[in-house]
Amino acid sequence: VLDSQYGMYVWPCAVVLAQYLWAHRGSLPGKRVLEVGAGVSLPGVLAAQCGAQVVLSDSEELPQCLRNCRRSCLMNRLPHVPVTGLTWGRVSPQLLALAPVDIILGSDVFFDPKDFEDILTTIYFLLEKNPHAQFWTTYQVRSADWSIEALLCKWKLKSTPVPLQSFGADKEHLASSSLPGRHTIEMMIISLARSDGT
């Protein structure tokens, strides 16, 4: 039923990532933030409201998602926030033209295993250009068989889990949703691995 309309909902992962941003709102003013797979853009809009310089992105192949990003900005009195089309795994003029970033946001981008490597290829490209940057991401645990560990090694990336209770996101009501399914949400921060593998 949802199919290609993934970017039309505020998914539970977006709420949890927004909670993390809110808990760290004091560090956001002036930070350069890119949200990938933004959809309706809750985390990116919140970061902008907290004083970050935000760019929102979603697939250039999903114009409706890009329109939703723009609508979210207008509805939240953020007409100046740029929205750009970025397709995971594709080195495009838009990707090459991105300004430097400090934080990359992605909520529930790891939902289809066929996209995992394309996502991490794009994240690796961005982190190589911005070695100090971090990718803050939340994801829904959908299958015990789905893992990005091997891909993280391949792309020389490391992940650090962030316990939900450390930022008050372990409450049942926070990620509740009328969408189908049980919602077990996790968060991690992905960064470049050092040359010694750490």
Coordinates of N, CA and C in Angstrom, one line a residue:
V1 N 0.8 -1.2 0.0 CA 0.0 0.0 0.0 C 0.9 1.2 0.0
L2 N 1.9 1.3 0.8 CA 2.8 2.5 0.9 C 3.7 2.6 -0.3
D3 N 4.4 1.5 -0.6 CA 5.2 1.4 -1.8 C 6.1 2.6 -2.0
S4 N 5.9 3.3 -3.2 CA 6.7 4.4 -3.6 C 6.4 5.7 -2.8
Q5 N 5.4 5.6 -1.9 CA 5.0 6.8 -1.1 C 5.7 6.9 0.2
Y6 N 6.9 6.2 0.4 CA 7.6 6.2 1.6 C 7.9 7.6 2.2
G7 N 8.2 8.6 1.3 CA 8.5 9.9 1.7 C 7.3 10.8 2.1
M8 N 6.1 10.2 2.2 CA 4.9 11.0 2.4 C 4.5 11.0 3.9
Y9 N 5.2 10.3 4.8 CA 4.8 10.1 6.2 C 5.9 10.6 7.1
V10 N 5.5 11.0 8.3 CA 6.4 11.1 9.4 C 6.6 9.8 10.1
W11 N 7.7 9.1 9.7 CA 7.9 7.8 10.2 C 8.5 7.8 11.6
P12 N 8.3 6.8 12.5 CA 8.8 6.8 13.8 C 10.3 7.2 13.9
C13 N 11.1 6.7 13.0 CA 12.5 7.0 13.1 C 12.8 8.5 13.0
A14 N 12.0 9.3 12.2 CA 12.1 10.7 12.1 C 11.9 11.4 13.5
V15 N 10.9 10.9 14.2 CA 10.6 11.4 15.5 C 11.7 11.2 16.5
V16 N 12.3 10.0 16.4 CA 13.4 9.7 17.3 C 14.6 10.6 17.0
L17 N 15.0 10.7 15.7 CA 16.1 11.6 15.3 C 15.8 13.0 15.7
A18 N 14.6 13.5 15.5 CA 14.3 14.8 15.9 C 14.5 15.0 17.4
Q19 N 14.1 14.0 18.2 CA 14.3 14.0 19.7 C 15.8 14.2 20.0
Y20 N 16.7 13.5 19.2 CA 18.1 13.6 19.4 C 18.6 15.0 19.1
L21 N 18.1 15.5 18.0 CA 18.5 16.9 17.6 C 18.0 17.9 18.7
W22 N 16.8 17.7 19.2 CA 16.3 18.6 20.3 C 17.2 18.5 21.5
A23 N 17.6 17.3 21.9 CA 18.4 17.1 23.0 C 19.8 17.8 22.9
H24 N 20.2 18.0 21.6 CA 21.5 18.6 21.3 C 21.4 20.0 20.6
R25 N 20.2 20.6 20.8 CA 19.9 21.8 20.1 C 20.9 22.9 20.4
G26 N 21.5 22.9 21.6 CA 22.5 24.0 21.9 C 23.7 23.9 21.0
S27 N 24.0 22.8 20.4 CA 25.2 22.7 19.6 C 24.9 22.9 18.1
L28 N 23.6 23.1 17.7 CA 23.2 23.2 16.3 C 23.4 24.6 15.7
P29 N 23.3 25.7 16.4 CA 23.4 27.0 15.7 C 24.7 27.1 14.9
G30 N 24.6 27.5 13.7 CA 25.8 27.6 12.8 C 26.3 26.4 12.2
K31 N 25.8 25.2 12.6 CA 26.3 23.9 12.0 C 25.7 23.8 10.6
R32 N 26.5 23.2 9.8 CA 26.0 22.9 8.4 C 25.5 21.5 8.3
V33 N 24.2 21.4 8.0 CA 23.5 20.1 8.1 C 22.9 19.8 6.8
L34 N 23.0 18.5 6.4 CA 22.4 18.0 5.2 C 21.5 16.8 5.6
E35 N 20.2 16.8 5.3 CA 19.4 15.7 5.5 C 19.2 14.9 4.2
V36 N 19.5 13.6 4.2 CA 19.4 12.8 3.0 C 18.1 11.9 3.2
G37 N 17.4 11.6 2.1 CA 16.2 10.9 2.2 C 15.2 11.6 3.0
A38 N 15.1 12.9 2.9 CA 14.4 13.8 3.9 C 12.9 13.5 3.9
G39 N 12.2 13.2 2.8 CA 10.8 13.0 2.9 C 10.1 14.2 3.3
V40 N 9.3 14.1 4.4 CA 8.6 15.3 5.0 C 9.5 16.2 5.9
S41 N 10.8 15.7 6.1 CA 11.9 16.6 6.6 C 11.8 17.0 8.1
L42 N 11.1 16.2 8.9 CA 11.0 16.6 10.3 C 12.4 16.9 11.0
P43 N 13.4 16.0 10.9 CA 14.7 16.3 11.5 C 15.3 17.6 10.9
G44 N 15.4 17.7 9.6 CA 16.0 18.8 9.0 C 15.3 20.1 9.3
V45 N 14.0 20.1 9.3 CA 13.2 21.3 9.7 C 13.5 21.7 11.2
L46 N 13.5 20.7 12.0 CA 13.9 21.0 13.4 C 15.3 21.6 13.6
A47 N 16.2 21.0 12.9 CA 17.6 21.5 12.9 C 17.7 23.0 12.5
A48 N 16.9 23.3 11.4 CA 16.9 24.7 10.9 C 16.2 25.6 11.9
Q49 N 15.2 25.1 12.6 CA 14.5 26.0 13.6 C 15.4 26.2 14.8
C50 N 16.4 25.3 15.0 CA 17.4 25.4 16.1 C 18.6 26.2 15.7
G51 N 18.6 26.8 14.5 CA 19.7 27.6 14.1 C 20.8 27.0 13.2
A52 N 20.6 25.8 12.7 CA 21.6 25.2 11.8 C 21.3 25.7 10.4
Q53 N 22.4 25.6 9.6 CA 22.3 25.9 8.1 C 22.0 24.6 7.4
V54 N 20.7 24.4 7.0 CA 20.3 23.1 6.5 C 20.0 23.1 5.0
V55 N 20.4 22.0 4.4 CA 20.0 21.6 3.1 C 19.2 20.3 3.2
L56 N 18.1 20.3 2.5 CA 17.3 19.1 2.5 C 17.4 18.4 1.2
S57 N 17.5 17.0 1.2 CA 17.6 16.3 -0.1 C 16.7 15.1 -0.1
D58 N 16.3 14.7 -1.2 CA 15.7 13.4 -1.4 C 16.0 13.0 -2.9
S59 N 15.6 11.8 -3.3 CA 15.9 11.3 -4.6 C 15.4 12.3 -5.7
E60 N 16.3 12.5 -6.7 CA 15.9 13.4 -7.8 C 14.8 12.7 -8.6
E61 N 14.7 11.3 -8.4 CA 13.7 10.6 -9.2 C 12.3 10.6 -8.5
L62 N 12.2 11.3 -7.4 CA 10.9 11.3 -6.6 C 10.5 12.8 -6.4
P63 N 10.1 13.4 -7.5 CA 9.7 14.9 -7.4 C 8.7 15.2 -6.4
Q64 N 7.8 14.2 -6.1 CA 6.8 14.5 -5.0 C 7.4 14.6 -3.7
C65 N 8.5 13.8 -3.4 CA 9.2 13.9 -2.1 C 9.9 15.3 -2.0
L66 N 10.5 15.7 -3.2 CA 11.1 17.1 -3.1 C 10.1 18.2 -2.9
R67 N 8.9 18.0 -3.5 CA 7.8 19.0 -3.3 C 7.4 19.0 -1.8
N68 N 7.4 17.8 -1.2 CA 7.0 17.7 0.2 C 8.1 18.4 1.1
C69 N 9.3 18.2 0.8 CA 10.4 18.9 1.5 C 10.1 20.4 1.5
R70 N 9.9 20.9 0.3 CA 9.6 22.4 0.1 C 8.4 22.8 0.9
R71 N 7.3 22.0 0.8 CA 6.1 22.4 1.6 C 6.3 22.4 3.1
S72 N 7.1 21.4 3.6 CA 7.4 21.4 5.0 C 8.2 22.7 5.4
C73 N 9.1 23.1 4.5 CA 9.8 24.3 4.8 C 8.9 25.5 4.9
L74 N 8.0 25.6 3.9 CA 7.1 26.8 3.8 C 6.1 26.8 5.0
M75 N 5.6 25.6 5.4 CA 4.7 25.5 6.5 C 5.4 25.8 7.8
N76 N 6.7 25.7 7.9 CA 7.4 26.0 9.1 C 8.2 27.3 9.0
R77 N 7.8 28.2 8.1 CA 8.4 29.5 7.9 C 9.9 29.4 7.7
L78 N 10.3 28.5 6.8 CA 11.7 28.4 6.5 C 11.9 28.4 4.9
P79 N 11.4 29.4 4.3 CA 11.4 29.4 2.8 C 12.8 29.5 2.2
H80 N 13.8 29.8 3.0 CA 15.2 30.0 2.6 C 16.0 28.6 2.6
V81 N 15.4 27.6 3.2 CA 16.1 26.3 3.2 C 16.1 25.7 1.8
P82 N 17.3 25.4 1.3 CA 17.4 24.8 0.0 C 17.0 23.3 0.0
V83 N 16.4 22.9 -1.1 CA 16.0 21.5 -1.3 C 16.7 21.0 -2.6
T84 N 17.3 19.9 -2.6 CA 18.0 19.4 -3.8 C 17.8 17.9 -4.0
G85 N 17.8 17.5 -5.2 CA 17.7 16.1 -5.6 C 19.0 15.4 -5.5
L86 N 19.1 14.4 -4.6 CA 20.3 13.5 -4.5 C 19.8 12.1 -4.6
T87 N 20.4 11.3 -5.5 CA 20.0 9.9 -5.6 C 21.2 9.1 -5.0
W88 N 20.9 8.3 -4.1 CA 22.0 7.5 -3.4 C 22.7 6.7 -4.4
G89 N 24.0 6.6 -4.3 CA 24.9 5.9 -5.1 C 25.2 6.5 -6.5
R90 N 24.7 7.7 -6.7 CA 25.0 8.4 -8.0 C 25.8 9.7 -7.7
V91 N 26.9 9.8 -8.4 CA 27.7 11.1 -8.3 C 27.1 12.0 -9.3
S92 N 26.4 13.0 -8.8 CA 25.6 13.9 -9.7 C 26.2 15.3 -9.5
P93 N 25.9 16.2 -10.5 CA 26.3 17.6 -10.3 C 25.8 18.2 -9.0
Q94 N 24.6 17.8 -8.5 CA 24.1 18.3 -7.3 C 24.9 17.8 -6.1
L95 N 25.4 16.6 -6.1 CA 26.2 16.0 -5.0 C 27.6 16.8 -5.0
L96 N 28.1 16.9 -6.2 CA 29.4 17.6 -6.3 C 29.4 19.0 -5.9
A97 N 28.2 19.7 -6.1 CA 28.1 21.1 -5.8 C 27.7 21.4 -4.3
L98 N 27.5 20.4 -3.5 CA 27.1 20.6 -2.1 C 28.2 21.4 -1.4
A99 N 27.7 22.3 -0.5 CA 28.7 23.0 0.3 C 29.2 22.1 1.4
P100 N 30.2 22.4 2.1 CA 30.7 21.6 3.2 C 29.6 21.4 4.3
V101 N 29.7 20.2 4.9 CA 28.7 19.9 6.0 C 29.4 19.4 7.2
D102 N 28.8 19.6 8.3 CA 29.2 19.1 9.7 C 28.5 17.9 10.1
I103 N 27.2 17.9 9.8 CA 26.3 16.8 10.2 C 25.4 16.3 9.0
I104 N 25.4 15.0 8.8 CA 24.4 14.5 7.8 C 23.4 13.7 8.6
L105 N 22.1 14.0 8.3 CA 21.0 13.3 8.9 C 20.3 12.4 8.0
G106 N 19.9 11.2 8.5 CA 19.1 10.3 7.8 C 18.2 9.4 8.7
S107 N 16.9 9.6 8.5 CA 16.0 8.8 9.4 C 15.4 7.7 8.5
D108 N 15.6 6.5 9.0 CA 15.0 5.3 8.3 C 15.4 5.2 6.8
V109 N 16.7 5.5 6.5 CA 17.1 5.4 5.2 C 17.5 3.9 4.9
F110 N 17.8 3.2 6.0 CA 18.2 1.7 5.8 C 16.9 0.9 6.0
F111 N 16.0 1.0 5.0 CA 14.8 0.2 5.0 C 14.7 -0.8 3.9
D112 N 15.6 -0.7 2.9 CA 15.6 -1.8 1.8 C 17.0 -2.2 1.6
P113 N 17.3 -3.4 1.9 CA 18.7 -3.9 1.8 C 19.4 -3.7 0.4
K114 N 18.6 -3.6 -0.7 CA 19.2 -3.4 -2.0 C 19.8 -2.0 -2.1
D115 N 19.4 -1.0 -1.2 CA 19.9 0.3 -1.2 C 21.0 0.6 -0.3
F116 N 21.3 -0.4 0.6 CA 22.3 -0.1 1.7 C 23.6 0.3 1.2
E117 N 24.1 -0.4 0.1 CA 25.5 0.0 -0.4 C 25.4 1.4 -1.1
D118 N 24.4 1.7 -1.8 CA 24.2 3.0 -2.4 C 24.2 4.1 -1.4
I119 N 23.5 3.9 -0.3 CA 23.5 4.9 0.8 C 24.9 5.1 1.3
L120 N 25.5 4.0 1.7 CA 26.9 4.1 2.3 C 27.9 4.7 1.3
T121 N 27.8 4.4 0.0 CA 28.6 5.0 -1.0 C 28.5 6.5 -0.9
T122 N 27.3 7.0 -0.9 CA 27.0 8.4 -0.8 C 27.6 9.0 0.5
I123 N 27.3 8.3 1.6 CA 27.8 8.8 2.9 C 29.3 8.9 2.9
Y124 N 29.9 7.8 2.4 CA 31.4 7.8 2.3 C 31.9 9.0 1.5
F125 N 31.3 9.2 0.3 CA 31.7 10.3 -0.5 C 31.7 11.6 0.3
L126 N 30.6 11.8 1.0 CA 30.4 13.1 1.8 C 31.4 13.2 2.9
L127 N 31.6 12.1 3.6 CA 32.5 12.1 4.7 C 34.0 12.3 4.3
E128 N 34.3 11.7 3.1 CA 35.7 11.9 2.6 C 35.9 13.4 2.3
K129 N 34.9 14.1 1.7 CA 35.0 15.5 1.5 C 34.9 16.3 2.8
N130 N 34.3 15.8 3.8 CA 34.1 16.5 5.1 C 34.6 15.5 6.2
P131 N 35.9 15.3 6.4 CA 36.3 14.2 7.3 C 35.9 14.4 8.8
H132 N 35.6 15.6 9.1 CA 35.2 15.9 10.5 C 33.7 15.6 10.7
A133 N 33.0 15.4 9.6 CA 31.5 15.3 9.7 C 31.1 14.0 10.3
Q134 N 29.8 13.9 10.7 CA 29.2 12.7 11.2 C 27.9 12.5 10.5
F135 N 27.5 11.2 10.4 CA 26.2 10.8 9.8 C 25.3 10.3 11.0
W136 N 24.3 11.1 11.4 CA 23.4 10.7 12.5 C 22.2 10.1 11.9
T137 N 22.0 8.8 12.2 CA 20.9 8.1 11.6 C 20.2 7.2 12.6
T138 N 18.9 7.1 12.3 CA 18.0 6.2 13.1 C 17.4 5.2 12.1
Y139 N 17.2 4.0 12.6 CA 16.6 3.0 11.7 C 15.7 2.1 12.5
Q140 N 14.8 1.5 11.7 CA 13.8 0.6 12.3 C 14.4 -0.8 12.1
V141 N 14.4 -1.6 13.2 CA 14.9 -3.0 13.1 C 13.8 -3.8 12.5
R142 N 14.0 -4.2 11.2 CA 13.0 -5.0 10.5 C 13.3 -6.4 10.3
S143 N 14.6 -6.8 10.4 CA 15.0 -8.2 10.2 C 16.3 -8.4 10.9
A144 N 16.5 -9.4 11.6 CA 17.8 -9.7 12.3 C 18.8 -10.1 11.2
D145 N 18.4 -10.4 10.0 CA 19.3 -10.8 8.9 C 19.9 -9.5 8.2
W146 N 19.3 -8.4 8.4 CA 19.8 -7.2 7.7 C 20.9 -6.5 8.5
S147 N 22.0 -6.3 7.9 CA 23.2 -5.7 8.6 C 24.0 -4.9 7.6
I148 N 24.6 -3.8 8.2 CA 25.4 -3.0 7.3 C 26.9 -3.1 7.8
E149 N 27.2 -4.0 8.7 CA 28.5 -4.2 9.3 C 29.6 -4.4 8.2
A150 N 29.3 -5.4 7.3 CA 30.3 -5.7 6.2 C 30.5 -4.5 5.3
L151 N 29.4 -3.8 5.0 CA 29.5 -2.6 4.2 C 30.3 -1.5 4.8
L152 N 30.1 -1.3 6.2 CA 30.9 -0.3 6.9 C 32.4 -0.6 6.8
C153 N 32.7 -1.9 6.9 CA 34.2 -2.2 6.8 C 34.7 -2.0 5.4
K154 N 33.9 -2.3 4.4 CA 34.2 -2.2 3.0 C 34.5 -0.7 2.7
W155 N 33.7 0.2 3.2 CA 33.8 1.6 2.9 C 34.6 2.4 4.0
K156 N 35.3 1.6 4.9 CA 36.1 2.3 5.9 C 35.4 3.3 6.7
L157 N 34.2 2.8 7.2 CA 33.4 3.6 8.1 C 33.2 2.9 9.4
K158 N 32.9 3.6 10.4 CA 32.7 3.0 11.7 C 31.3 3.6 12.3
S159 N 30.7 2.7 13.1 CA 29.4 3.2 13.7 C 29.5 3.1 15.2
T160 N 28.9 4.1 15.8 CA 28.8 4.1 17.3 C 27.3 4.2 17.6
P161 N 26.9 3.1 18.4 CA 25.4 3.1 18.8 C 25.2 4.2 19.8
V162 N 24.0 4.8 19.7 CA 23.6 5.8 20.6 C 22.3 5.3 21.4
P163 N 22.4 5.0 22.7 CA 21.3 4.4 23.4 C 20.2 5.4 23.4
L164 N 19.0 5.0 23.1 CA 17.8 5.9 23.1 C 17.6 6.6 24.5
Q165 N 17.8 5.8 25.5 CA 17.6 6.4 26.9 C 18.5 7.6 27.2
S166 N 19.7 7.7 26.4 CA 20.6 8.8 26.7 C 20.1 10.1 26.2
F167 N 19.0 10.1 25.4 CA 18.4 11.4 25.0 C 16.9 11.4 25.1
G168 N 16.4 10.5 26.0 CA 15.0 10.5 26.4 C 14.1 10.0 25.3
A169 N 14.6 9.1 24.4 CA 13.8 8.6 23.3 C 13.3 7.2 23.5
D170 N 13.5 6.7 24.7 CA 13.1 5.3 24.9 C 11.7 5.2 25.4
K171 N 10.9 6.2 25.3 CA 9.5 6.2 25.8 C 8.6 5.6 24.7
E172 N 7.7 4.8 25.1 CA 6.8 4.1 24.2 C 6.1 5.1 23.3
H173 N 5.6 6.2 23.8 CA 4.8 7.1 23.0 C 5.6 7.9 22.0
L174 N 6.9 8.0 22.2 CA 7.7 8.9 21.3 C 7.6 8.5 19.9
A175 N 7.9 7.2 19.7 CA 7.9 6.7 18.3 C 6.6 6.0 17.9
S176 N 5.6 6.2 18.7 CA 4.3 5.5 18.3 C 3.8 6.0 17.0
S177 N 3.1 5.2 16.3 CA 2.7 5.5 15.0 C 1.4 4.7 14.6
S178 N 0.6 5.3 13.8 CA -0.6 4.6 13.4 C -0.3 3.7 12.1
L179 N 1.0 3.8 11.7 CA 1.4 3.0 10.5 C 1.5 1.5 11.0
P180 N 1.4 0.6 10.1 CA 1.4 -0.8 10.5 C 2.8 -1.3 11.0
G181 N 2.7 -2.3 11.9 CA 4.0 -2.9 12.3 C 4.5 -2.4 13.7
R182 N 5.4 -3.2 14.3 CA 6.0 -2.9 15.6 C 7.2 -2.0 15.3
H183 N 7.5 -1.0 16.1 CA 8.5 -0.1 15.8 C 9.6 -0.2 16.8
T184 N 10.7 -1.0 16.5 CA 11.9 -1.0 17.3 C 12.9 -0.1 16.6
I185 N 13.2 1.0 17.2 CA 14.1 2.0 16.6 C 15.5 2.0 17.3
E186 N 16.5 2.1 16.5 CA 17.9 2.2 17.0 C 18.5 3.5 16.4
M187 N 19.6 4.0 17.0 CA 20.3 5.1 16.5 C 21.8 4.8 16.5
M188 N 22.5 5.3 15.5 CA 23.9 5.2 15.4 C 24.5 6.5 14.8
I189 N 25.8 6.7 15.1 CA 26.5 7.8 14.4 C 27.6 7.1 13.6
I190 N 27.6 7.4 12.3 CA 28.6 6.8 11.4 C 29.6 7.9 11.0
S191 N 30.9 7.5 11.1 CA 32.0 8.4 10.7 C 33.1 7.7 10.0
L192 N 34.1 8.4 9.5 CA 35.2 7.7 8.9 C 36.0 6.9 9.9
A193 N 36.4 5.7 9.5 CA 37.3 4.9 10.4 C 38.7 5.5 10.3
R194 N 39.4 5.5 11.3 CA 40.8 6.0 11.2 C 41.6 4.9 10.5
S195 N 42.8 5.3 10.1 CA 43.6 4.4 9.3 C 44.0 3.1 10.1
D196 N 43.9 3.2 11.4 CA 44.2 2.0 12.2 C 43.0 1.1 12.4
G197 N 41.9 1.5 11.7 CA 40.7 0.7 11.7 C 39.7 1.0 12.8
T198 N 40.0 2.0 13.6 CA 39.1 2.4 14.7 C 38.2 3.6 14.3

